[in-house]
Short mmCIF file of C-alpha atoms in Angstrom, two decimals:
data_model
loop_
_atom_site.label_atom_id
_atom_site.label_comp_id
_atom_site.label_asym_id
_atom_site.label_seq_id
_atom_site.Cartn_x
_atom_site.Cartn_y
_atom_site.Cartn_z
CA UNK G 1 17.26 22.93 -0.55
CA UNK G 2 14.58 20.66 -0.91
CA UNK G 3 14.56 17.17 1.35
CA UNK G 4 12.17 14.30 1.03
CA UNK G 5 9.08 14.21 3.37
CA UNK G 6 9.53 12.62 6.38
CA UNK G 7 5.97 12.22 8.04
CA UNK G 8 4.65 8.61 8.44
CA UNK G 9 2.88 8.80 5.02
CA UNK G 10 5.78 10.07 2.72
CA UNK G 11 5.46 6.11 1.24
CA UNK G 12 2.35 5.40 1.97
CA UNK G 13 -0.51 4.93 -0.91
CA UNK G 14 -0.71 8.46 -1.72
CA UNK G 15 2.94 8.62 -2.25
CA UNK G 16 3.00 5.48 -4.34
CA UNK G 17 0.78 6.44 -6.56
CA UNK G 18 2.20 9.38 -7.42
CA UNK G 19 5.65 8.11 -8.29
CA UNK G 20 4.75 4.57 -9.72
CA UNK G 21 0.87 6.21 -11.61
CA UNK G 22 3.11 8.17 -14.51
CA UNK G 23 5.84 4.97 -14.48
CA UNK G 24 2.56 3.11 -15.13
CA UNK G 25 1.26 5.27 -17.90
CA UNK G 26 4.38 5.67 -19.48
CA UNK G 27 5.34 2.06 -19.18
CA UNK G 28 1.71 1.23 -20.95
CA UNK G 29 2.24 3.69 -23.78
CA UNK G 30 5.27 2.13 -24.24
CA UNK G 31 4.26 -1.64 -24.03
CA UNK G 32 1.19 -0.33 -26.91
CA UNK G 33 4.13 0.15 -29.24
CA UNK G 34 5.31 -3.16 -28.58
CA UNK G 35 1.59 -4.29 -28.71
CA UNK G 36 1.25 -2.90 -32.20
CA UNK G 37 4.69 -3.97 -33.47
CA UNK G 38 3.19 -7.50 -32.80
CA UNK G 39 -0.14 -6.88 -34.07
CA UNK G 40 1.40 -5.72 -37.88
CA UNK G 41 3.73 -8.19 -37.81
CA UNK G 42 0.42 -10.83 -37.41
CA UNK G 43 -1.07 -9.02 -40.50
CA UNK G 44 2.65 -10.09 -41.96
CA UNK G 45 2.47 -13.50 -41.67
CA UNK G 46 3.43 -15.86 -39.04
CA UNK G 47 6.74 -15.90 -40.17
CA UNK G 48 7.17 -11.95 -39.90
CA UNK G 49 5.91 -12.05 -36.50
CA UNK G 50 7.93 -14.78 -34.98
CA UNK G 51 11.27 -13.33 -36.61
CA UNK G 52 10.76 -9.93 -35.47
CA UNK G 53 9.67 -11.14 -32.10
CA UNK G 54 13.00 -13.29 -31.29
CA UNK G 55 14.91 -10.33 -32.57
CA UNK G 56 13.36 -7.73 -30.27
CA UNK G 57 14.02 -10.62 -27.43
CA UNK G 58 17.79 -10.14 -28.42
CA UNK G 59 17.48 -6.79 -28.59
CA UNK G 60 16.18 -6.42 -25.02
CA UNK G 61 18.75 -8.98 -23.88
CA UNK G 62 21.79 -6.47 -24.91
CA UNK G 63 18.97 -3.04 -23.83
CA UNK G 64 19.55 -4.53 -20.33
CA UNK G 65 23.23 -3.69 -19.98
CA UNK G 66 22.14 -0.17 -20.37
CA UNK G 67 19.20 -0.46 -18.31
CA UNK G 68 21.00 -2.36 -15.79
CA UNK G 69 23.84 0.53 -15.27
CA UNK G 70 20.44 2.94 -15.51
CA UNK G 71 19.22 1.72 -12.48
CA UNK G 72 22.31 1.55 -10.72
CA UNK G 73 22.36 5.19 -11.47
CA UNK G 74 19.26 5.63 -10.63
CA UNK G 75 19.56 4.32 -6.81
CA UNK G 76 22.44 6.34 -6.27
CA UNK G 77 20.56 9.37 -7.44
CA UNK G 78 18.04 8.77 -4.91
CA UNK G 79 20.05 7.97 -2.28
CA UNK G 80 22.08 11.32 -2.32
CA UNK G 81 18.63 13.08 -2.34
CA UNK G 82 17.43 11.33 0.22
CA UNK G 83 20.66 12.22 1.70
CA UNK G 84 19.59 16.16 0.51
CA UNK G 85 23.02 16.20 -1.28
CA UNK G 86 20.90 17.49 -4.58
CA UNK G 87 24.18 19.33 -5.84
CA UNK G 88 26.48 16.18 -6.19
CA UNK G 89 23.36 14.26 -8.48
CA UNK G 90 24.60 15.81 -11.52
CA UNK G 91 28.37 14.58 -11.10
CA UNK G 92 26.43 10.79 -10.90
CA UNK G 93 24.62 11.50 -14.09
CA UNK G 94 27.65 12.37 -15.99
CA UNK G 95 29.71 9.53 -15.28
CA UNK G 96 26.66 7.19 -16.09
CA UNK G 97 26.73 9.09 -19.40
CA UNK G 98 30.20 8.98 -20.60
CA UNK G 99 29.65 4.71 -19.41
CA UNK G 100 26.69 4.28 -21.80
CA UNK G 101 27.48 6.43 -24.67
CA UNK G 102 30.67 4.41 -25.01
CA UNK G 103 28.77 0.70 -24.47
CA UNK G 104 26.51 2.30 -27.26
CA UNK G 105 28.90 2.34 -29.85
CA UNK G 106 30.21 -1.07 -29.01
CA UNK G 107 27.35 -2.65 -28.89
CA UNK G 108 25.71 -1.26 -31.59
CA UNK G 109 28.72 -2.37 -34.02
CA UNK G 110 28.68 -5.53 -32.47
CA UNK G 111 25.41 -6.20 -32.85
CA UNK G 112 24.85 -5.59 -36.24
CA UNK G 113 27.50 -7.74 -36.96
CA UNK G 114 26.74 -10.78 -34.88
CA UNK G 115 22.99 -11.46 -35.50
CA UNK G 116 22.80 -12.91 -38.85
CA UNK G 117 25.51 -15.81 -37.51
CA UNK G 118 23.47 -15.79 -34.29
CA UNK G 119 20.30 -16.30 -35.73
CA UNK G 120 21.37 -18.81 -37.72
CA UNK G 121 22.49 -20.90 -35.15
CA UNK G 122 20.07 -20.62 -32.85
CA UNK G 123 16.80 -21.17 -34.89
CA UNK G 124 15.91 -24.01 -36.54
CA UNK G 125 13.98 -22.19 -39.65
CA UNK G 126 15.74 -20.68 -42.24
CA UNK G 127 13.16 -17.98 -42.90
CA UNK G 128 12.23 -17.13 -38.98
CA UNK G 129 16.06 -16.51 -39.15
CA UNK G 130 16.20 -14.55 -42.45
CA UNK G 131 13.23 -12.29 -40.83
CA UNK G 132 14.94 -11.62 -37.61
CA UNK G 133 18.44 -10.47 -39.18
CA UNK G 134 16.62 -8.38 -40.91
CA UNK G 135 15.24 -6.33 -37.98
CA UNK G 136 18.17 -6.60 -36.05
CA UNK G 137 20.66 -5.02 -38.69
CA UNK G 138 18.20 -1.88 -38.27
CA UNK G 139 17.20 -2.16 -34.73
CA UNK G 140 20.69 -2.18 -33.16
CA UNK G 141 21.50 1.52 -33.86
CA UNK G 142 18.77 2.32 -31.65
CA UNK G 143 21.30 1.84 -28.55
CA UNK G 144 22.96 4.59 -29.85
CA UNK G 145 19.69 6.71 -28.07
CA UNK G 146 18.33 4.56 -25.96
CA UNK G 147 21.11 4.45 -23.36
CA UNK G 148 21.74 8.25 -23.84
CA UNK G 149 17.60 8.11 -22.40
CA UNK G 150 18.73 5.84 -19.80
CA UNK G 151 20.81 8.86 -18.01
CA UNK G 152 17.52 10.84 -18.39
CA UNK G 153 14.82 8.41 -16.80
CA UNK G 154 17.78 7.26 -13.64
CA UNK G 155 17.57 11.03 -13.17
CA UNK G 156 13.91 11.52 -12.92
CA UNK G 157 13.15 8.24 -10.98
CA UNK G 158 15.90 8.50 -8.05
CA UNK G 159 14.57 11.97 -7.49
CA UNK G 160 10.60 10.86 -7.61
CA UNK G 161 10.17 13.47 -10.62
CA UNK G 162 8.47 10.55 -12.76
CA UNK G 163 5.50 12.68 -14.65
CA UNK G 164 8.15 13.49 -17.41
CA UNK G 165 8.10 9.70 -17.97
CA UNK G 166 4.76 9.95 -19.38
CA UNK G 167 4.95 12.62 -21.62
CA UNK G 168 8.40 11.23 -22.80
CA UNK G 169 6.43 7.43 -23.80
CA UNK G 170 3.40 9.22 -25.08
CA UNK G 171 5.44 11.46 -27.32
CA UNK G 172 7.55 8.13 -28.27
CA UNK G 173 4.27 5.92 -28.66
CA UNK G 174 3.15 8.14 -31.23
CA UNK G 175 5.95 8.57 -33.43
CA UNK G 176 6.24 5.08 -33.49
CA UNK G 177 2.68 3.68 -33.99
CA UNK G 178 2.58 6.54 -37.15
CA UNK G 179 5.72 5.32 -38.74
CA UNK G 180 5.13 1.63 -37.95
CA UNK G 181 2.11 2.23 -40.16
CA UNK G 182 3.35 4.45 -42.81
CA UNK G 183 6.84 2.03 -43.21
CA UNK G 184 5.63 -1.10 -42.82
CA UNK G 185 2.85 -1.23 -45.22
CA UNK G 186 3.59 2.01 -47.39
CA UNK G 187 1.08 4.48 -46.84
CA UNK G 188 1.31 8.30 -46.72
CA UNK G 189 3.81 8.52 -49.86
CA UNK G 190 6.38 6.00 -47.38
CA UNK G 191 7.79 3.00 -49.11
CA UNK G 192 6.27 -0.11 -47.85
CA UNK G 193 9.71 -1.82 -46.01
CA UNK G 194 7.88 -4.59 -44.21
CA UNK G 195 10.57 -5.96 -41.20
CA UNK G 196 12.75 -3.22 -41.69
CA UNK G 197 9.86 -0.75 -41.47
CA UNK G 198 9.05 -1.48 -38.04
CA UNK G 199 13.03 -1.71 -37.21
CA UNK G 200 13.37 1.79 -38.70
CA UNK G 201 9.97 3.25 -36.97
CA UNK G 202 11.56 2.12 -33.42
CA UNK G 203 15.00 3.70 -34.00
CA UNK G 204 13.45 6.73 -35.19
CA UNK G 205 10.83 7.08 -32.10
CA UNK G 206 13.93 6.52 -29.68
CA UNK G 207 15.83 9.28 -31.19
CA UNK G 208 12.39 11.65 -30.69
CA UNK G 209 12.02 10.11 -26.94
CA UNK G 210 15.74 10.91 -26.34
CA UNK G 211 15.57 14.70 -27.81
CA UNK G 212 12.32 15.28 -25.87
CA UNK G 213 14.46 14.64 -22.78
CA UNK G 214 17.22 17.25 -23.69
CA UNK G 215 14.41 19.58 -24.66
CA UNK G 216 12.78 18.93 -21.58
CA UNK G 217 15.31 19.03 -19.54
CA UNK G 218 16.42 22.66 -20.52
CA UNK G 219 13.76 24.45 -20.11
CA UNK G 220 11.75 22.66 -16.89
CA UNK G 221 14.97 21.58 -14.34
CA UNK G 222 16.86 23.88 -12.38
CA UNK G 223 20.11 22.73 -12.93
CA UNK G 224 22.07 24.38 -10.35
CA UNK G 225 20.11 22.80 -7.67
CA UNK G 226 21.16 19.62 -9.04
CA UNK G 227 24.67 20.11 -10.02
CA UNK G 228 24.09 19.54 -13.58
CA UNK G 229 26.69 22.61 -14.78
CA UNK G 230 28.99 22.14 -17.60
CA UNK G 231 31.65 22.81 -14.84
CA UNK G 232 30.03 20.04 -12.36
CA UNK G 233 29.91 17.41 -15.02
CA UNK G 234 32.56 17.83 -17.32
CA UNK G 235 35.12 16.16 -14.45
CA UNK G 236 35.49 12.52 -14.99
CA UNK G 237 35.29 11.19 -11.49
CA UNK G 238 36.47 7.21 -11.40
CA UNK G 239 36.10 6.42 -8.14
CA UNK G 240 32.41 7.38 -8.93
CA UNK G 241 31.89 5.19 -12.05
CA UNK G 242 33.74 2.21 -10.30
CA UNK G 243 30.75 2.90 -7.33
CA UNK G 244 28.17 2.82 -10.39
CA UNK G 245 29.93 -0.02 -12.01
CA UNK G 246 29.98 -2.06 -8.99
CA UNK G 247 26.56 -1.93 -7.84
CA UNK G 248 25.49 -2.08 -11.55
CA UNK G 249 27.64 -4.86 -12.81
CA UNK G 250 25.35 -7.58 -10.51
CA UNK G 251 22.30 -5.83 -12.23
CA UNK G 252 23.49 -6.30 -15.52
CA UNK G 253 24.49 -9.96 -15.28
CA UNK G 254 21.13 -10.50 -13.51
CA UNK G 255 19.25 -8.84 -15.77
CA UNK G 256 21.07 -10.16 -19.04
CA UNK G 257 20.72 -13.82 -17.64
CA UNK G 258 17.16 -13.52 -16.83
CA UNK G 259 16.25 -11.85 -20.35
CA UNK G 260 18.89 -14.85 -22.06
CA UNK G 261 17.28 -17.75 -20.36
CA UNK G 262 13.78 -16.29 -21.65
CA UNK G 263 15.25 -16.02 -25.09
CA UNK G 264 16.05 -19.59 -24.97
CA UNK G 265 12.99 -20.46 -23.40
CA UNK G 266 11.29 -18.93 -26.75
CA UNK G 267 14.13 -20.93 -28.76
CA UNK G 268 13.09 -23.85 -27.15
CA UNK G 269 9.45 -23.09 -27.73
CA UNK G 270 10.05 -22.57 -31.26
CA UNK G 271 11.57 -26.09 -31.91
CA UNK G 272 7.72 -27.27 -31.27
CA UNK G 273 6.93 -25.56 -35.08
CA UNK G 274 6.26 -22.22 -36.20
CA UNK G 275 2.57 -22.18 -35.02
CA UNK G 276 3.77 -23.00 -31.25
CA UNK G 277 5.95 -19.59 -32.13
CA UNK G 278 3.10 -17.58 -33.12
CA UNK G 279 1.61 -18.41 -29.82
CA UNK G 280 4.03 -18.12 -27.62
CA UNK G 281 4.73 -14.51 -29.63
CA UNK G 282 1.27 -13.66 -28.95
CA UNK G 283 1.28 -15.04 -25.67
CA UNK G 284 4.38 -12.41 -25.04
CA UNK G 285 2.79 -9.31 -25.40
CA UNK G 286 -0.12 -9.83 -22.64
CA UNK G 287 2.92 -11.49 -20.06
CA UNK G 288 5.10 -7.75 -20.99
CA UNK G 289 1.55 -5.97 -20.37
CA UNK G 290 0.16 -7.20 -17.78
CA UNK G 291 3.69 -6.85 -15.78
CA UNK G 292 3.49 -3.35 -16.47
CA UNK G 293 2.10 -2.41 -13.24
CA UNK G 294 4.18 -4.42 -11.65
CA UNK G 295 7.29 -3.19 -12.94
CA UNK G 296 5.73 0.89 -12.13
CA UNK G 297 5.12 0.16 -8.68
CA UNK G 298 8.89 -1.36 -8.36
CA UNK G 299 10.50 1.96 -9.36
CA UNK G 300 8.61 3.46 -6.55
CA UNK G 301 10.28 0.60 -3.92
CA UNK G 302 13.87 1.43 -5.28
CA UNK G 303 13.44 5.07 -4.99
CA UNK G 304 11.56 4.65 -1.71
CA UNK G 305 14.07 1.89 -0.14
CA UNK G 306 16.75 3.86 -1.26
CA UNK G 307 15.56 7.09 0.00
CA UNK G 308 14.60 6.20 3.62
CA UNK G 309 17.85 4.51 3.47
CA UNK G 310 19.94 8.01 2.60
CA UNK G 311 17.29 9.58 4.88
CA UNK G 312 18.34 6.87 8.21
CA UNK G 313 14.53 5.99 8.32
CA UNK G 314 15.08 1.84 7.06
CA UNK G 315 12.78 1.00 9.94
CA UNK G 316 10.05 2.17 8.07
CA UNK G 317 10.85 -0.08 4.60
CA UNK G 318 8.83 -3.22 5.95
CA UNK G 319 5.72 -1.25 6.38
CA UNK G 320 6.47 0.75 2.59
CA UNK G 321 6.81 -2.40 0.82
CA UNK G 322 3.54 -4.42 2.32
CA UNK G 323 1.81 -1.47 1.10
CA UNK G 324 3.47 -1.53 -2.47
CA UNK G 325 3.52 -5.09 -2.41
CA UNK G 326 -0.70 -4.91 -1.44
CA UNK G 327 -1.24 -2.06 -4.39
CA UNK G 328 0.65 -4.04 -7.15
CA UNK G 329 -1.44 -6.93 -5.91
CA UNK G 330 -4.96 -5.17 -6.44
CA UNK G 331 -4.11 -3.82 -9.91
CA UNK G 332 -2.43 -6.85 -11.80
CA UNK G 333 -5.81 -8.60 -10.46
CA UNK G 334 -7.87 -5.76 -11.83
CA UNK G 335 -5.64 -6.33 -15.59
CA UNK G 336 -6.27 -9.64 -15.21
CA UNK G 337 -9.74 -10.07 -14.87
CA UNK G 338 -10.59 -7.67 -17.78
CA UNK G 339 -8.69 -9.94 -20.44
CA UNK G 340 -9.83 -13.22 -19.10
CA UNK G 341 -13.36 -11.91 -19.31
CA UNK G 342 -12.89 -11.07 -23.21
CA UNK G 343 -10.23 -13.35 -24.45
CA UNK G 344 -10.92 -13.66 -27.98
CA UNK G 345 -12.05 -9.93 -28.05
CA UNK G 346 -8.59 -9.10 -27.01
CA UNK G 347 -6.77 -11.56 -29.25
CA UNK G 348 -8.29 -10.02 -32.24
CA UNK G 349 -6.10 -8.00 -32.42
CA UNK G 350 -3.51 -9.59 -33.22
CA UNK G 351 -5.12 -12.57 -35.68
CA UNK G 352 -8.44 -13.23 -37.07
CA UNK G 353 -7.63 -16.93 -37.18
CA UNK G 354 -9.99 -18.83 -34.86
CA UNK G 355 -7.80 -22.07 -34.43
CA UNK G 356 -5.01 -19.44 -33.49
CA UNK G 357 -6.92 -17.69 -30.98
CA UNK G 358 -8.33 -20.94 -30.03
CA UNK G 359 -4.72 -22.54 -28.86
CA UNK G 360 -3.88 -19.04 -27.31
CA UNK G 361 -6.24 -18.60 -24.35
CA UNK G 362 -5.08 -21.70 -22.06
CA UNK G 363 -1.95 -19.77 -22.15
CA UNK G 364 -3.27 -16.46 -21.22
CA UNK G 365 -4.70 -18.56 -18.13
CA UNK G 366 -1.31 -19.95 -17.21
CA UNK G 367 -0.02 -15.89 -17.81
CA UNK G 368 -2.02 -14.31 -15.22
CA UNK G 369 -1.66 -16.84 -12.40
CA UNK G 370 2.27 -16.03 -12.91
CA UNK G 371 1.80 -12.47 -13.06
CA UNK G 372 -0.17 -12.23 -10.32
CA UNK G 373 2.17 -14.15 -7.80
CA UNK G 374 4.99 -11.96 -9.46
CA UNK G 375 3.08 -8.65 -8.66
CA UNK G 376 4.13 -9.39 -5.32
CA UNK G 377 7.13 -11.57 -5.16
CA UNK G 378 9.03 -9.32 -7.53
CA UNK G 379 8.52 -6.27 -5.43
CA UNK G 380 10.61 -7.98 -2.59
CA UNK G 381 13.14 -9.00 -5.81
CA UNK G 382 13.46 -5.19 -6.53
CA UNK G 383 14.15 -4.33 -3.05
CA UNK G 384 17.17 -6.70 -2.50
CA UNK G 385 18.62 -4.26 -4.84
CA UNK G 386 17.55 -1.16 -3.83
CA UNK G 387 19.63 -1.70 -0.44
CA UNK G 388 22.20 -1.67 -1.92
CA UNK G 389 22.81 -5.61 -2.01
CA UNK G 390 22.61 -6.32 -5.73
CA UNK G 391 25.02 -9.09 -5.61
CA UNK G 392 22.52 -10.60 -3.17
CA UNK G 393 20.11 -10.18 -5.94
CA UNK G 394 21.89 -11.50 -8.64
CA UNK G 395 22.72 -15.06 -6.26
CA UNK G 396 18.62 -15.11 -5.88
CA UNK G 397 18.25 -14.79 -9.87
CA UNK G 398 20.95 -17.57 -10.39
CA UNK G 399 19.65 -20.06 -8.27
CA UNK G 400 16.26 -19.38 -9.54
CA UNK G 401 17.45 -19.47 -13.06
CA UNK G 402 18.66 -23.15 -12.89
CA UNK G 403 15.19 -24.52 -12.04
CA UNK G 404 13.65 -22.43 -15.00
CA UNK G 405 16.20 -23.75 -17.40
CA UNK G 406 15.52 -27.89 -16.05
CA UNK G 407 11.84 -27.31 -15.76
CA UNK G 408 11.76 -25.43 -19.80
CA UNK G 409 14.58 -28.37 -20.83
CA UNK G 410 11.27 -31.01 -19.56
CA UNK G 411 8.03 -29.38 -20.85
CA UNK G 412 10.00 -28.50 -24.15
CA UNK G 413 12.63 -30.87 -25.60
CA UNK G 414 11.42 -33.75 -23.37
CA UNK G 415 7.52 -33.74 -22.86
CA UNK G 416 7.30 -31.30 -26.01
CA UNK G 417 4.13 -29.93 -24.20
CA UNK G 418 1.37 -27.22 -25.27
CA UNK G 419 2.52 -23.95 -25.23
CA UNK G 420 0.45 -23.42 -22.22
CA UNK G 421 2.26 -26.32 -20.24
CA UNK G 422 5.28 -24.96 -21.52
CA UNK G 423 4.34 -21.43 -19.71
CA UNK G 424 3.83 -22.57 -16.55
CA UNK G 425 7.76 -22.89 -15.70
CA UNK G 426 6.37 -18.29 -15.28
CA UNK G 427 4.67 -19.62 -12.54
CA UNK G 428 7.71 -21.75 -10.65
CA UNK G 429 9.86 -18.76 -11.73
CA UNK G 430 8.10 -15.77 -9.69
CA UNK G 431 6.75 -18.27 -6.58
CA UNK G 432 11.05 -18.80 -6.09
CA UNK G 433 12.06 -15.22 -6.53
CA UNK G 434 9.95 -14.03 -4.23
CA UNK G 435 10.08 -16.34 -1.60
CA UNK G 436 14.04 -15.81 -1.49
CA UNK G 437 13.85 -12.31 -1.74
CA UNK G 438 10.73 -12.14 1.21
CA UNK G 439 12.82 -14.46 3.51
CA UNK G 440 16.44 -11.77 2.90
CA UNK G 441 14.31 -8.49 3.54
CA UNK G 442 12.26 -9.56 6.36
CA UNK G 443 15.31 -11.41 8.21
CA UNK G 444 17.20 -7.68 7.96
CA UNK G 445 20.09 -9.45 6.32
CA UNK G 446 20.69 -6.38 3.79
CA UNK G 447 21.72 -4.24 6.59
CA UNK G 448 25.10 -6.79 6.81
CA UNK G 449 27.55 -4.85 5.20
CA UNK G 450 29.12 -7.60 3.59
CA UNK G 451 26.09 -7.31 0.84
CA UNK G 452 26.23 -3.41 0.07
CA UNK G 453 27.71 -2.25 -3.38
CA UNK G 454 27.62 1.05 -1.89
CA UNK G 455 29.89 1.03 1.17
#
């Protein structure tokens, strides 16, 4: 049975790289779907793309209850194999399974049947609202495979097997892109469906993401090793899923109130007309692509916190996440510099309207001075979880959450700002987080064992 490494180096640079590089690649194939979403919904109309955009915000906001209880799984995973107990994994996955297939259902019923009332309460235009029930009464029944692919990628993360990732986004990217294409505008004998074209193309390329995991799964993981057996996993363990569900439940309320905040932020935003929208829409799709590498170097800090952890090496967690912390650093300066450099170039695609693109690059400014302190604050953020203290985590999001909502209540309903004033509450956001989450790892405080979810 196979252990992790234990020389000085197992989460060093090397190592990094080679569990956060395919997170990265598959994260970026993944945000280019989003990316071209956006980009035919521009061709739309500004309408279309400011619709579809607050739906997909929704969307996300209910994802992360799946997510959430994904990466919940996901740090137990990897702390049982830093642990080497590979053969109880399987046992974790299952419960995690039977959770989300059930919150599926539920929320995929639910959804549909909420968002045209929802929608029309919480958007000022009539047609922005008309747009965005119209994705959303597609979209939703994407949960249905989307959380089943949860199970997968918790699986492949906690035990640093992350190259899958990329085939699994790549395969996902291009199933989507095609369809987006065919079904929005009609081509290749498709009927042109508009809205509900791109909803459709996303549900379908999450049902092809989630069956190249089963197929995948079959044929390249020994299964034994891991405990996944039909004899293994077919026992429904409660004390297990209550272990999930408690170190999950402070993920999902952080997560869910950080992605519900931003939706009102971009409700807020929208009050300012539908061209502010647009922008802010736009604006969106550089802030989700940009964090990218931020977000694929934090899955290596929760498998490699949790791992040295299981392993009793935490002394050596300081030194793993200046290194992690320095790498995320380097690249979302790298990103950076290559859009600021060609602006317009890069807003092109999206709109050939000059005024547009015009009022859209003081924002991308504003974008990647936040991004860039969060490509270091938010790697301390992602630790506080990955010891274990997620309830920790979810007091850090709170308090920072209250100064985001004043600060967007100011620029928006009170100063009613540029979009690019608006933006900078990004910047007050990510300077907080990581400063409270800095000050709780370096003080040692996680080790209390008042703030584990797991003991």
């Amino acid at each position: 049975m196979s252990t992790i490494q234990t020389s000085s180096d197992s989460f060093g640079v090397k190592r990094i790289l080679q569990i956060s590089g395919p997170v990265f690649i598959s994260l970026m194939a993944q945000n280019i779907i989003g990316i071209t979403d956006t980009a035919f919904m521009a061709h739309l109309g500004e309408v279309e793309l400011g619709g579809a955009g607050m739906a997909t915000l929704v969307y996300f906001c209910i994802y992360t209850l799946g997510h959430s209880l994904g990466t919940g799984t996901q740090i137990i995973v990897a702390r049982r194999y830093g642990a080497g107990q590979h053969d109880g994994i399987g046992r974790v996955l299952s419960q995690s399974f039977i959770m989300l297939v059930v919150s599926a259902v539920i929320l995929a019923l639910l959804g549909g049947w909420i968002a045209a009332p929802l929608f029309d309460a919480i958007l000022s235009s009539k047609a922005l609202s008309a747009v965005a029930t119209e994705y959303m009464d597609i979209r939703v029944w994407g949960y249905l495979f989307a959380f089943i692919s949860v199970v997968f990628r918790a699986f492949y993360l906690g035990i640093a097997r992350t190259k899958v990732l990329t085939y699994n986004a790549f395969v996902m990217a291009i199933i989507n892109i095609f369809l987006d294409y065919a079904l929005i505008f009609g081509h290749f004998g498709l009927p042109a469906m508009g809205v509900r074209g791109a909803a459709l193309a996303s549900v379908i390329a999450e049902a092809g993401s989630l069956l190249f995991y089963l197929t995948y799964t079959k044929y390249k993981v020994d299964k034994p090793t891991y405990g996944m057996t039909f004899k293994a996993m077919r026992v429904i363990d409660l004390t297990l899923m209550r272990t999930t569900l408690r170190l999950s439940v402070y993920l999902m309320l952080q997560a869910l109130i950080s992605l519900s905040v931003w939706t009102v932020f971009f409700i807020l935003i929208e009050k300012l007309g539908e061209r502010a929208m647009a922008i802010a829409s736009i604006v969106r799709s550089f802030y989700i692509l940009i964090h990218v590498s931020t977000s694929a170097y934090g899955t290596s800090v929760s498998t490699a916190v949790s791992s040295l952890i299981g392993a009793n090496q935490s002394e050596r967690i300081h030194k793993s996440l200046r290194t992690v912390a320095g790498v995320s650093l380097m690249t979302t300066v790298s990103i950076c510099a290559i859009i600021m450099m060609f602006p317009e170039q890069f807003l092109r695609i999206f709109t050939d309207d000059a005024r547009l693109i015009s009022e859209t690059i003081p924002s991308l400014w504003v974008i990647c001075i936040a991004m860039t302190i969060s490509s270091v604050g938010n790697i301390y953020f992602i630790a506080v979880s990955a010891t274990g203290a997620t309830s920790k985590a979810l007091s850090i999001e709170m308090a920072t959450i209250i100064g985001y909502l004043i600060y967007s209540l100011i620029v928006t309903l009170w100063a009613q700002a540029p979009v690019h004033i608006c933006y900078t509450v990004e910047i007050f956001y990510y300077a907080l987080v990581g400063w409270l989450s800095y000050r709780f790892i370096s003080t040692e405080k996680w080790r209390d064992a008042k703030w584990s979810q797991l003991t």
